[in-house]
PDB file of C-alpha atoms and ligand atoms in Angstrom:
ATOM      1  CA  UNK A1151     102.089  92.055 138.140  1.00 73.00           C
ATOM      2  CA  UNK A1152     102.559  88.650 136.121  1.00 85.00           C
ATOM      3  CA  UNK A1153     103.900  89.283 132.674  1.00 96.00           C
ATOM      4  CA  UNK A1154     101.336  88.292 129.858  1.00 98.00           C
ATOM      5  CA  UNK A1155     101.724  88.463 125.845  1.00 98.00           C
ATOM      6  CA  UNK A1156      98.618  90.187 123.590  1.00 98.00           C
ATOM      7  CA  UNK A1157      98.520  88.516 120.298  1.00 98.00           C
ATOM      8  CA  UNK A1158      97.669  91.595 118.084  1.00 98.00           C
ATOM      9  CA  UNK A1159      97.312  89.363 115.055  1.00 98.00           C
ATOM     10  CA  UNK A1160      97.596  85.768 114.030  1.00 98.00           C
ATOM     11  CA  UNK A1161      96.773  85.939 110.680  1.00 98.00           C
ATOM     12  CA  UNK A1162      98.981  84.822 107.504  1.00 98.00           C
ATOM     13  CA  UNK A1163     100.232  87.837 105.129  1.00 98.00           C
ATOM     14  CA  UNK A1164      97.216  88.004 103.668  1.00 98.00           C
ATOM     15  CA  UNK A1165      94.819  87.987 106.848  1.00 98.00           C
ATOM     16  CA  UNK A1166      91.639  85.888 107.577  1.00 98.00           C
ATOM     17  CA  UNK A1167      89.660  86.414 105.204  1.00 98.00           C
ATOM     18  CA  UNK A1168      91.729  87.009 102.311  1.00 98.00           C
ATOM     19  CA  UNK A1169      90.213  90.135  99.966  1.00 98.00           C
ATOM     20  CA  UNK A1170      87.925  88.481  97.291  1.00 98.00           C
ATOM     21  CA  UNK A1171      84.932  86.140  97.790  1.00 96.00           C
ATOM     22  CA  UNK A1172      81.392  85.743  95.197  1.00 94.00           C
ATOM     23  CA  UNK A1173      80.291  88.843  97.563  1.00 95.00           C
ATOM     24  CA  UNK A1174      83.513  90.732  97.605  1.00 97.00           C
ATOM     25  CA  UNK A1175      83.759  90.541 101.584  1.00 96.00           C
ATOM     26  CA  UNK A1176      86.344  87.931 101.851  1.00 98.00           C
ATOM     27  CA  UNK A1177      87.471  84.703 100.358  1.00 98.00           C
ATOM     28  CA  UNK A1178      87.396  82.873 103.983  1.00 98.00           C
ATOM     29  CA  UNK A1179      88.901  78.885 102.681  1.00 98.00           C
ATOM     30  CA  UNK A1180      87.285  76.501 105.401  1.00 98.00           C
ATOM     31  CA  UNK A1181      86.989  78.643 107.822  1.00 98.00           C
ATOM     32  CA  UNK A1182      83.782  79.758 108.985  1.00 98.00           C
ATOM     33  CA  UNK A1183      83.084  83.022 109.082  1.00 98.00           C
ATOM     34  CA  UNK A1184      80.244  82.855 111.727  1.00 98.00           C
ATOM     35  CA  UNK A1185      83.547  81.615 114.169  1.00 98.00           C
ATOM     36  CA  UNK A1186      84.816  85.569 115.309  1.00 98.00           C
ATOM     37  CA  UNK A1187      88.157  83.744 116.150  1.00 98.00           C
ATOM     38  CA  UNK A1188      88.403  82.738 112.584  1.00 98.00           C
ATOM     39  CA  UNK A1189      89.336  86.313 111.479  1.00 98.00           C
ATOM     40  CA  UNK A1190      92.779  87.252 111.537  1.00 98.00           C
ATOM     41  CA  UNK A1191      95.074  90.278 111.593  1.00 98.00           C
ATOM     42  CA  UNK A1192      98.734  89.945 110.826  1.00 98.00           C
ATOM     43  CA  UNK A1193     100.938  88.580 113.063  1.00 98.00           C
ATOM     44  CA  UNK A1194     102.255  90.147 115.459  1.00 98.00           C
ATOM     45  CA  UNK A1195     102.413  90.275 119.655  1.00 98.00           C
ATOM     46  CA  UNK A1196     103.613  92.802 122.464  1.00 98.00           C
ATOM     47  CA  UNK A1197     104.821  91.321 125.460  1.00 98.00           C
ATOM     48  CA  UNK A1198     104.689  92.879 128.369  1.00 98.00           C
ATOM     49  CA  UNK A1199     106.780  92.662 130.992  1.00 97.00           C
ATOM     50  CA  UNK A1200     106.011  92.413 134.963  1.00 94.00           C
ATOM     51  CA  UNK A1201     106.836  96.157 136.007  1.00 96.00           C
ATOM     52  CA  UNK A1202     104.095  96.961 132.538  1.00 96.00           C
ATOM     53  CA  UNK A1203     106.635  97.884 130.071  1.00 98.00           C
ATOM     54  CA  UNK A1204     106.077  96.526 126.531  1.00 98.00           C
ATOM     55  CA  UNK A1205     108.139  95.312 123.601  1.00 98.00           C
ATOM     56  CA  UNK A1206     106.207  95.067 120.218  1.00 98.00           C
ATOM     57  CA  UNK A1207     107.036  92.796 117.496  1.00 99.00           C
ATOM     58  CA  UNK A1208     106.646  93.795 114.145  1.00 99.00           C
ATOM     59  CA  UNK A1209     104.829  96.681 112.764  1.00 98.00           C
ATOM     60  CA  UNK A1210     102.055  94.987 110.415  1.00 98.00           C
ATOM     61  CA  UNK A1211      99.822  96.631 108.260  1.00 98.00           C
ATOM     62  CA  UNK A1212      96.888  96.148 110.868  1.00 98.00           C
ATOM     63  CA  UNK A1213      98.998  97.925 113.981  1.00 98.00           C
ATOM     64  CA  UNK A1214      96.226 101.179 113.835  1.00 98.00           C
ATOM     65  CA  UNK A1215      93.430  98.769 114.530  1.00 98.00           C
ATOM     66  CA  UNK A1216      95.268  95.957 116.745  1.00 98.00           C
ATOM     67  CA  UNK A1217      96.684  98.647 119.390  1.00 98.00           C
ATOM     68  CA  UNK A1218      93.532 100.143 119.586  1.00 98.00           C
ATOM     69  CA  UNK A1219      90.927  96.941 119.853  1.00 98.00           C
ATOM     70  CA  UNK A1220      94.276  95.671 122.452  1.00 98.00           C
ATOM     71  CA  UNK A1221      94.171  98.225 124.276  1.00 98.00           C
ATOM     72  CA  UNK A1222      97.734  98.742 123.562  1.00 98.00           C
ATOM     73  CA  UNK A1223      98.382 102.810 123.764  1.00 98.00           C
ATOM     74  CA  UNK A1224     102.217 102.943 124.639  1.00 98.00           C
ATOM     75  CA  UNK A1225     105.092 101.038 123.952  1.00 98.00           C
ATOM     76  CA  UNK A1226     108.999 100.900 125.031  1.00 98.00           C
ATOM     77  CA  UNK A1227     110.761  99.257 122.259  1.00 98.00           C
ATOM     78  CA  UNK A1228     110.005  97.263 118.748  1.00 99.00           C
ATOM     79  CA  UNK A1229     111.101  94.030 117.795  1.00 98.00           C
ATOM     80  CA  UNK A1230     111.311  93.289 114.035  1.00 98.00           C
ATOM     81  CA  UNK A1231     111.485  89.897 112.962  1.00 98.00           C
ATOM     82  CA  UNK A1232     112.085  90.171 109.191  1.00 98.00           C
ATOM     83  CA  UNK A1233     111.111  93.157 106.775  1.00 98.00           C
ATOM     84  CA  UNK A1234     108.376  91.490 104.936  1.00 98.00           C
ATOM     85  CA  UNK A1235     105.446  93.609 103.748  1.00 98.00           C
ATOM     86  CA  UNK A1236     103.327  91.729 106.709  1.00 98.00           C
ATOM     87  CA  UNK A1237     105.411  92.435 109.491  1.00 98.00           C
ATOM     88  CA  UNK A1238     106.372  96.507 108.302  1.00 98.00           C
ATOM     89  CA  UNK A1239     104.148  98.272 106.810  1.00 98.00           C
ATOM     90  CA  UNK A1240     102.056  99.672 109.811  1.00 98.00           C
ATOM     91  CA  UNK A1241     105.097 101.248 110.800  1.00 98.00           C
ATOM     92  CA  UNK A1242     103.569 104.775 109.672  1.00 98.00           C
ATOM     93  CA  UNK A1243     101.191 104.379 112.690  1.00 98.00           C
ATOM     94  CA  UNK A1244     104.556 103.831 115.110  1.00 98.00           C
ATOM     95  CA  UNK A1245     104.475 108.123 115.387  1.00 98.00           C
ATOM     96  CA  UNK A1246     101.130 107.304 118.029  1.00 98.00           C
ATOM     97  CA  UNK A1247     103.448 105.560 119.941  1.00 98.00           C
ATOM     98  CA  UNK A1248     106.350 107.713 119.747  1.00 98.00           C
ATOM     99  CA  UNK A1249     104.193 110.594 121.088  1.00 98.00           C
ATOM    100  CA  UNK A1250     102.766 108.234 124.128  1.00 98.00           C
ATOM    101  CA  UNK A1251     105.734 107.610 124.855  1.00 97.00           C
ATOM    102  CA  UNK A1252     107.564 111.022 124.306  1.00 97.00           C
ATOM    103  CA  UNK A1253     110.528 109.803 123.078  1.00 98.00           C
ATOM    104  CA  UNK A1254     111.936 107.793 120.114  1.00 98.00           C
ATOM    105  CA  UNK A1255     111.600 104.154 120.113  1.00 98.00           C
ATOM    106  CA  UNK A1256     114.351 101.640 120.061  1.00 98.00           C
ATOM    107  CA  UNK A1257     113.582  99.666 117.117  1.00 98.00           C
ATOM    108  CA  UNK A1258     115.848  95.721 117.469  1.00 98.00           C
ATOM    109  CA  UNK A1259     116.394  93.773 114.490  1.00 98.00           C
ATOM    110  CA  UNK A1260     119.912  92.179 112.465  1.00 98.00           C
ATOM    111  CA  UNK A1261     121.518  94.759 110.438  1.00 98.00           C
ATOM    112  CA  UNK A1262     120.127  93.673 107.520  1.00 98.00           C
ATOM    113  CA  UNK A1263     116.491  93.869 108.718  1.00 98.00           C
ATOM    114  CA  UNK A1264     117.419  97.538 109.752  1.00 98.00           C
ATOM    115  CA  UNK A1265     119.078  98.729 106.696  1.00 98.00           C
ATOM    116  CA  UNK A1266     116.298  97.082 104.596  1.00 98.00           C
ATOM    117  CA  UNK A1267     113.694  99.097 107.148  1.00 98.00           C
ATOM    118  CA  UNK A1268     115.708 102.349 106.475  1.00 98.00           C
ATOM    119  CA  UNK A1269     115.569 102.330 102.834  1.00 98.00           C
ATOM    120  CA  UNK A1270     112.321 101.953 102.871  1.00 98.00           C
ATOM    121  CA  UNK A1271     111.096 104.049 106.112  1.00 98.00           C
ATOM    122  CA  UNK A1272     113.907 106.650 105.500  1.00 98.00           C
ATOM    123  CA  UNK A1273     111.682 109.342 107.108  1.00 98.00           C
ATOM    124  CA  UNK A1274     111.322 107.271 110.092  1.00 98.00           C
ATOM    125  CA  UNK A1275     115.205 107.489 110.680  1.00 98.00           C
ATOM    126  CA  UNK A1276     115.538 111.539 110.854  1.00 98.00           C
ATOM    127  CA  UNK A1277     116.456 113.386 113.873  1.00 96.00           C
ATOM    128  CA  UNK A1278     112.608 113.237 115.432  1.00 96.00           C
ATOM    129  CA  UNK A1279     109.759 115.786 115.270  1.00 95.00           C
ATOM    130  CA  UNK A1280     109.246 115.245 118.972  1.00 95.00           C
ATOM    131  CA  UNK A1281     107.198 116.350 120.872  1.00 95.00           C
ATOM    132  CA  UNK A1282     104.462 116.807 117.925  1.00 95.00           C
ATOM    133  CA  UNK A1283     106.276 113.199 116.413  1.00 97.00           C
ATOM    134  CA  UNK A1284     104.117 114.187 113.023  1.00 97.00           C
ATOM    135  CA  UNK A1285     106.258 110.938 111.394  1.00 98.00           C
ATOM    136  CA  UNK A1286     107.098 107.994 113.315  1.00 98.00           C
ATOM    137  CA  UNK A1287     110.841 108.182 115.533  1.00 98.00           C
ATOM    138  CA  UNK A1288     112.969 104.740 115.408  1.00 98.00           C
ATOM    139  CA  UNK A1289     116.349 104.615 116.648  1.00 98.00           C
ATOM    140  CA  UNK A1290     118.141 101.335 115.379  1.00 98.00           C
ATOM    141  CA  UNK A1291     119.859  98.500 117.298  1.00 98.00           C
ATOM    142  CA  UNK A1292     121.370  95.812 115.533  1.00 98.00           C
ATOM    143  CA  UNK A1293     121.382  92.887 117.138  1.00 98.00           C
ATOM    144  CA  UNK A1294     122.821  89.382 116.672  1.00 98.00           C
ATOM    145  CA  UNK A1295     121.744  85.901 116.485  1.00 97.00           C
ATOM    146  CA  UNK A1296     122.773  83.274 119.541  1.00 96.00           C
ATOM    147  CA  UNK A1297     123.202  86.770 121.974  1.00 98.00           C
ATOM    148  CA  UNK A1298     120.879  88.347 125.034  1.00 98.00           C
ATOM    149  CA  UNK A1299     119.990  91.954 124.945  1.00 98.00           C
ATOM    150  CA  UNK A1300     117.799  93.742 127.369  1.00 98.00           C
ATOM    151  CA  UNK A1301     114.798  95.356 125.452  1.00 98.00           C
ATOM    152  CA  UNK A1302     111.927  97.339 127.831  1.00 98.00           C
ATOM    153  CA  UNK A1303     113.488  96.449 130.487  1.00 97.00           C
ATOM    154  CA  UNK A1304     113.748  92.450 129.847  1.00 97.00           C
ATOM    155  CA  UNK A1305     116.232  90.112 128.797  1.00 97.00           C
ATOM    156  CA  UNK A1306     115.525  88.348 125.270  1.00 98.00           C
ATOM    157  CA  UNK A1307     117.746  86.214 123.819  1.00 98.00           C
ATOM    158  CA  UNK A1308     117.416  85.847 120.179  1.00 98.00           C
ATOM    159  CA  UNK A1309     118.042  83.034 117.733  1.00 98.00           C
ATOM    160  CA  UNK A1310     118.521  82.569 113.764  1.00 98.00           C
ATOM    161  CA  UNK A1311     114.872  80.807 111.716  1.00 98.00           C
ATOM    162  CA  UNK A1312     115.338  79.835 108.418  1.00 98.00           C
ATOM    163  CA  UNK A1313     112.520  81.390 105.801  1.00 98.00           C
ATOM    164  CA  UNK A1314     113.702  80.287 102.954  1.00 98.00           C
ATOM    165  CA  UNK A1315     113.394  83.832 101.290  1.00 97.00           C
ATOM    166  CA  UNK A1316     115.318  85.496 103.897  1.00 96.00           C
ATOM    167  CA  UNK A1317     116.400  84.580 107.757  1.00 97.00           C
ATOM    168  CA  UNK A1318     114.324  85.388 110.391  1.00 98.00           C
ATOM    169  CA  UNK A1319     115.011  86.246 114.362  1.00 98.00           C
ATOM    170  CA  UNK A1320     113.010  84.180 116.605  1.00 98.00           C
ATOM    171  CA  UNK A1321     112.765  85.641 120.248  1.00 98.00           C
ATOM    172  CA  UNK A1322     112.987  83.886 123.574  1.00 98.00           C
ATOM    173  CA  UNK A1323     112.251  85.486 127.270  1.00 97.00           C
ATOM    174  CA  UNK A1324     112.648  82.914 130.210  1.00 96.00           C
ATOM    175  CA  UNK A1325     110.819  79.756 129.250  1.00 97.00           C
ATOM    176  CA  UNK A1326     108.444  81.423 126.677  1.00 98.00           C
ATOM    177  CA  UNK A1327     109.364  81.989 122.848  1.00 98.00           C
ATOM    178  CA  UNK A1328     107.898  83.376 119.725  1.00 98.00           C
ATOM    179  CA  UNK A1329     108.696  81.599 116.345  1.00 98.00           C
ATOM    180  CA  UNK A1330     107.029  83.377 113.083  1.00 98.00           C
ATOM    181  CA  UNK A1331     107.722  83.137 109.873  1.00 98.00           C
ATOM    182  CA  UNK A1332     109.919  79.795 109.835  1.00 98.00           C
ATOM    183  CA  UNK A1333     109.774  76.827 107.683  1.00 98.00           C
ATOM    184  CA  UNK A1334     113.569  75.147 109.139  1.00 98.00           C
ATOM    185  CA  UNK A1335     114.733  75.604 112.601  1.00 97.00           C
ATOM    186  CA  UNK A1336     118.335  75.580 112.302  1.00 97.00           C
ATOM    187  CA  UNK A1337     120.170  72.895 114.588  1.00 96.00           C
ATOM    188  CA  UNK A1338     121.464  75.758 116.982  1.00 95.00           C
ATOM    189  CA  UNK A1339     118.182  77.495 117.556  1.00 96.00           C
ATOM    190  CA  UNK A1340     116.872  73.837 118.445  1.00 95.00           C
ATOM    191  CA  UNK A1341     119.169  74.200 121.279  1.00 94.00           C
ATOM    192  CA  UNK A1342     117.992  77.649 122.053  1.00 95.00           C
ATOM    193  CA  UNK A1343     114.346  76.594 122.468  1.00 97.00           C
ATOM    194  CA  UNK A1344     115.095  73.499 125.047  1.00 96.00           C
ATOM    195  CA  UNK A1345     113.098  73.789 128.550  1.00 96.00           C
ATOM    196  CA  UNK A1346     110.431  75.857 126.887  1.00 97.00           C
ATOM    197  CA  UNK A1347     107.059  76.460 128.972  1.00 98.00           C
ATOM    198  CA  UNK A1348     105.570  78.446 126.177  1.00 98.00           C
ATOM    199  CA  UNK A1349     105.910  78.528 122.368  1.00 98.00           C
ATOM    200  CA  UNK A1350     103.746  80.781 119.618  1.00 98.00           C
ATOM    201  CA  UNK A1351     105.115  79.135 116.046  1.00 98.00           C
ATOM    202  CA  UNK A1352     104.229  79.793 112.554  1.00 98.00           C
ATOM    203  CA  UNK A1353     101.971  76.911 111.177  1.00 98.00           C
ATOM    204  CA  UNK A1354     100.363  78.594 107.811  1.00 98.00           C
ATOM    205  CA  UNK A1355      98.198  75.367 106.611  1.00 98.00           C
ATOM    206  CA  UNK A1356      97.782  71.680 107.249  1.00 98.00           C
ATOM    207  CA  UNK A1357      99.671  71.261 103.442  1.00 97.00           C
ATOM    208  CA  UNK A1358     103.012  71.549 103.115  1.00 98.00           C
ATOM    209  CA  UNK A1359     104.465  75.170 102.216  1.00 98.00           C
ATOM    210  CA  UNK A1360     107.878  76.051 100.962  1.00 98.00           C
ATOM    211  CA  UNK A1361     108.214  79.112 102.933  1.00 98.00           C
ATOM    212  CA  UNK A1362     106.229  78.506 106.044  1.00 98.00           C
ATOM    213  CA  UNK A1363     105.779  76.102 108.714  1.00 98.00           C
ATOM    214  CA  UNK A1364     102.574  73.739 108.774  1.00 98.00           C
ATOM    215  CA  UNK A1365     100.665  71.398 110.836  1.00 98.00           C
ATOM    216  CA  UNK A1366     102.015  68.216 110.574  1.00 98.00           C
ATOM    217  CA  UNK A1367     106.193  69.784 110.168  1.00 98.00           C
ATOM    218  CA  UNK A1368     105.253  72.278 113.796  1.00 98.00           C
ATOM    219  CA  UNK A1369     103.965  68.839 115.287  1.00 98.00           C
ATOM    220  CA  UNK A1370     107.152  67.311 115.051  1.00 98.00           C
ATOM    221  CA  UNK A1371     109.211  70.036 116.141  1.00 98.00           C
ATOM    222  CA  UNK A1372     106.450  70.103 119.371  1.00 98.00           C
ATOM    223  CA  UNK A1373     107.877  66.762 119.771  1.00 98.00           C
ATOM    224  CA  UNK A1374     111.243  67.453 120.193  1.00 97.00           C
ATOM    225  CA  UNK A1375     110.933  70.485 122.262  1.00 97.00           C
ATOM    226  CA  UNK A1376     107.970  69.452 124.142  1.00 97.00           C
ATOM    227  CA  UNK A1377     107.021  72.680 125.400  1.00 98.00           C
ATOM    228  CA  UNK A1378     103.703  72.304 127.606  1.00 98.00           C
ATOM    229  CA  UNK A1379     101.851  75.182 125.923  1.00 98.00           C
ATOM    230  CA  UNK A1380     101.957  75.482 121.940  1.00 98.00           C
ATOM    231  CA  UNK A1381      99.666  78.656 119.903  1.00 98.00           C
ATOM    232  CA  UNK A1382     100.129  78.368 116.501  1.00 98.00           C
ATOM    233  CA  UNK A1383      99.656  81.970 114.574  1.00 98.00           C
ATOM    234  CA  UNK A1384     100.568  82.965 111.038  1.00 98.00           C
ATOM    235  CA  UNK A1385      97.703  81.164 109.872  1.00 98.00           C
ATOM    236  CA  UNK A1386      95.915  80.770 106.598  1.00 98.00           C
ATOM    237  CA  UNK A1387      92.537  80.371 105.504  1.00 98.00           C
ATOM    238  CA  UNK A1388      92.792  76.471 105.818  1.00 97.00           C
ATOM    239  CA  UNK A1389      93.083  76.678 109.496  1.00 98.00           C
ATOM    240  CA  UNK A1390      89.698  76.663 111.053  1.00 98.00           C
ATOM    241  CA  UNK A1391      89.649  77.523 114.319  1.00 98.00           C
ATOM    242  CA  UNK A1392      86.658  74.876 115.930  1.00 98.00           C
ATOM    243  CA  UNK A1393      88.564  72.298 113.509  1.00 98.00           C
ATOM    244  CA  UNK A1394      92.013  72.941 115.428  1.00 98.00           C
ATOM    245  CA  UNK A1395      90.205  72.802 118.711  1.00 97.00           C
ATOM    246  CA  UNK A1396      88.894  69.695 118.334  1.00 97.00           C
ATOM    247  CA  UNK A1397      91.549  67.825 116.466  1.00 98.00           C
ATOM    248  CA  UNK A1398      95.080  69.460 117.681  1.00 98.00           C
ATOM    249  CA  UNK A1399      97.177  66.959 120.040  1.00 98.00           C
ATOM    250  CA  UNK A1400      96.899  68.271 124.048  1.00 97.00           C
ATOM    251  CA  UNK A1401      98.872  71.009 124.498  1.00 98.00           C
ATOM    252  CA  UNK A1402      98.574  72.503 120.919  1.00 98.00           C
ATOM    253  CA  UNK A1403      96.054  75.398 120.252  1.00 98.00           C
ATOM    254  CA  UNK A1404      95.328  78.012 117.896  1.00 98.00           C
ATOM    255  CA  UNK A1405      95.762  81.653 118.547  1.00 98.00           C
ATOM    256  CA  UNK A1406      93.382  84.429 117.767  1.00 98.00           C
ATOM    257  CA  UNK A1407      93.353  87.507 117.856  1.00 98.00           C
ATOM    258  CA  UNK A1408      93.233  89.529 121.009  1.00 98.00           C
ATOM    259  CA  UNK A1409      94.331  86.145 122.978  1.00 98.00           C
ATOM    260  CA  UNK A1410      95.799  86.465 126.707  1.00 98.00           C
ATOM    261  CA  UNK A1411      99.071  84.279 127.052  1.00 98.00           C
ATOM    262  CA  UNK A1412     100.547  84.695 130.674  1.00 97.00           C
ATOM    263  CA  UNK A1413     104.260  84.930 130.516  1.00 97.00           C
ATOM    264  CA  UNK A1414     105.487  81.603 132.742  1.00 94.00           C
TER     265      UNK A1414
HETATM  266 ZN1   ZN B 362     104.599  86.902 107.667  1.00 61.14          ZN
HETATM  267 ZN1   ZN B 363     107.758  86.515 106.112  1.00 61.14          ZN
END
């Protein structure tokens, strides 16, 4: 079996449509609503590997809802990219997977992303309920910028992003990687992402943004790395989804959500 990534969500921390709007459901920007692919979860993707086991990353608010409309019921490990509120707080809903799975889950991240999870998940860091796993089971491993680690039984090497309000980890597995939540790519993690088949980036907006990457800053970077298959995610309410089809450069696409990638 080919691997494949499920984009859960590709939707900026506030999702697609934002709360708000005249009518109260949704404030939706310039994108239109009647486009399904226009509405957005938070970001996040498993990625499963070819003998079916899965690594998540992030826990977003939306998990409940994206494992179930993916079709996502079990899990071997988590990947957390950073500990903002869009990327952590589903990780309530993590105890369904612990009890799928029977076991606690190995939870990656820098040890600052895990110490930051623990003081604010500290019941998810007990000794485990298992089997009834009535509050979610995550066993840390801190991991390191630059270094490989196997996680669900694949090897991921991970590299340092630059947020401006904290670091992220990007993630790369053979000649696919996964960049959210990134408005500099350090020089180093340039030369991590050379060769690249596949690349998912944060592009929030066509504007510029001081925390997150946009259209015209990801197009450069496409440049450079010239990976044949781009998906942006994180994405905003300016991003339209028929707009992006018809005026992104070949071999630059928008995500949405529930979206196929095979793994090259
Ligand atoms: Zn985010
Ligand atoms: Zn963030």
């Amino acid at each position: 079996m080919p691997g494949r990534v499920i984009i859960l969500g590709c939707g900026g921390s506030g999702g697609v449509p934002l709360i708000g709007g005249g009518d109260g459901r949704g404030q939706w920007g310039v994108c239109d609503p009647a486009e399904a692919r226009n509405r957005r979860t938070r970001s996040s993707i498993v990625i499963e590997g070819g003998d079916g086991r899965r690594l998540l990353v992030d826990t977003g608010p939306d998990l409940h809802r994206q494992l179930l409309d993916c079709g996502v019921g079990r899990v071997d490990a988590i990947f957390y990219t950073h500990t903002h509120a869009d990327h952590i707080m589903g990780l309530d809903d993590v105890r369904g997977l612990n009890r799928t799975l029977g076991d606690v889950l190995p939870a990656y991240g820098t040890a600052f992303t895990l110490e930051d999870l623990e003081r604010r998940f500290e019941y998810a860091f007990k000794p485990s309920t298992a089997p009834s796993f009535f509050r979610p089971a995550l066993a840390p491993h801190p991991i390191l910028p630059g270094e490989v680690y196997e996680m669900a039984g694949m090897a991921v090497r991970v590299f340092r992003q630059d947020h401006k309000v904290m670091e992220t980890l990007g993630l790369r597995m053979g000649d696919f990687a996964y960049s959210t939540d990134v408005v500099e790519m350090p020089e180093e993690s340039f030369a991590q992402l050379q060769g690249l088949d596949t690349w998912i980036v944060d592009c929030f907006q066509r504007q510029p943004h001081p925390v997150h990457a946009w259209l015209e800053r990801v197009l450069l970077w496409v440049e450079r790395i010239r990976p044949r298959r781009t998906i942006l995610t994180h994405m905003g309410t300016d991003m339209d989804w028929a707009w992006m089809h018809d005026h992104l450069p070949a071999g630059v696409e928008p995500a949405h959500d529930g979206m196929i990638v095979p793994l090259p």
